[in-house]
Amino acid sequence: MGESETRPFGGSNPATGGSNPGTEASGGPLVSEKGRTSIADSVVSKIAGISAREVAGVFDLGGGTARAVGALRERIPGSRTNLQQGVTVEVGERQTAIDVDIVAEYGVSIVDLSDGIRRNVVAAVERMTGLQVTEVNININDVHLEEEDDQEPAESRVE
């Protein structure tokens, strides 16, 4: 399914022979007697992206190509940062799995950084959506050095 598609939540849990414990008898926190709530993949992706960026030591999200496209997009007047950049999600009826691609700050413990990202993403997604996060996979694509910011951009060859 595409990023903008939504999925209904609910039904019974075949593993337990019924509803999840602690949820409504109709099949989950997003299903009630008065209707169902559907959450788009892009919503979960945005929540995960924002919560991952909040962790100290994360310089940016996304791989090289995604960051290059993001940098071009930000040069366009009136454009906004793509908060979903570097985040891929798979959303089921009650659960979601999340993949996050990041650039870490140099000197930060990658183990501690990964733990912090997982904790923050799981807490935010579960609290805001009611979905159980089954896994958060983190891919470190690069390490950012402060010297890279100090380099002056190459002079333009055209006016």
GROMACS .gro file of N, CA, C and O in nm, residues 6 10 49 53-54 58 83 89 95-96 101 103 115 122 125 128 131 134 145:
model
   76
    6THR      N    1  -0.487   0.432   0.382
    6THR     CA    2  -0.518   0.403   0.521
    6THR      C    3  -0.565   0.261   0.533
    6THR      O    4  -0.608   0.200   0.436
   10GLY      N    5  -0.889  -0.338   1.371
   10GLY     CA    6  -0.992  -0.412   1.443
   10GLY      C    7  -0.990  -0.558   1.409
   10GLY      O    8  -0.899  -0.607   1.344
   49GLY      N    9   0.939   1.019   1.262
   49GLY     CA   10   1.043   1.112   1.218
   49GLY      C   11   1.066   1.225   1.315
   49GLY      O   12   1.180   1.260   1.348
   53ARG      N   13   1.409   1.279   1.554
   53ARG     CA   14   1.487   1.403   1.546
   53ARG      C   15   1.506   1.468   1.683
   53ARG      O   16   1.598   1.546   1.703
   54GLU      N   17   1.417   1.440   1.777
   54GLU     CA   18   1.425   1.499   1.911
   54GLU      C   19   1.541   1.444   1.993
   54GLU      O   20   1.580   1.504   2.093
   58VAL      N   21   2.132   1.300   1.696
   58VAL     CA   22   2.082   1.276   1.561
   58VAL      C   23   2.104   1.406   1.483
   58VAL      O   24   2.047   1.510   1.516
   83LEU      N   25   0.927   1.585   0.723
   83LEU     CA   26   0.946   1.518   0.851
   83LEU      C   27   0.946   1.366   0.839
   83LEU      O   28   0.983   1.296   0.933
   89VAL      N   29   0.762   0.286   0.725
   89VAL     CA   30   0.678   0.214   0.822
   89VAL      C   31   0.597   0.107   0.751
   89VAL      O   32   0.570   0.116   0.632
   95GLN      N   33  -0.051  -0.334   1.494
   95GLN     CA   34   0.093  -0.320   1.515
   95GLN      C   35   0.156  -0.243   1.401
   95GLN      O   36   0.101  -0.234   1.292
   96THR      N   37   0.276  -0.193   1.428
   96THR     CA   38   0.354  -0.126   1.326
   96THR      C   39   0.501  -0.158   1.345
   96THR      O   40   0.547  -0.181   1.457
  101ASP      N   41   1.647   0.575   0.904
  101ASP     CA   42   1.783   0.598   0.854
  101ASP      C   43   1.830   0.732   0.909
  101ASP      O   44   1.762   0.833   0.894
  103VAL      N   45   2.176   1.012   1.029
  103VAL     CA   46   2.315   1.057   1.030
  103VAL      C   47   2.343   1.095   1.175
  103VAL      O   48   2.271   1.178   1.232
  115ASP      N   49   1.946   0.326   2.131
  115ASP     CA   50   1.853   0.301   2.242
  115ASP      C   51   1.760   0.420   2.263
  115ASP      O   52   1.640   0.403   2.284
  122VAL      N   53   0.912   0.455   2.002
  122VAL     CA   54   0.810   0.363   2.054
  122VAL      C   55   0.711   0.440   2.142
  122VAL      O   56   0.589   0.425   2.128
  125VAL      N   57   0.486   0.687   1.918
  125VAL     CA   58   0.392   0.619   1.828
  125VAL      C   59   0.284   0.546   1.907
  125VAL      O   60   0.166   0.556   1.875
  128MET      N   61   0.044   0.809   2.076
  128MET     CA   62  -0.038   0.889   1.986
  128MET      C   63  -0.132   0.807   1.898
  128MET      O   64  -0.236   0.857   1.858
  131LEU      N   65  -0.119   0.202   1.843
  131LEU     CA   66  -0.059   0.085   1.779
  131LEU      C   67   0.057   0.034   1.862
  131LEU      O   68   0.130   0.111   1.924
  134THR      N   69   0.625  -0.309   1.705
  134THR     CA   70   0.692  -0.439   1.718
  134THR      C   71   0.843  -0.427   1.706
  134THR      O   72   0.916  -0.506   1.767
  145LEU      N   73   3.050   1.551   1.086
  145LEU     CA   74   3.161   1.620   1.150
  145LEU      C   75   3.134   1.770   1.146
  145LEU      O   76   3.084   1.822   1.046
   0.00000   0.00000   0.00000
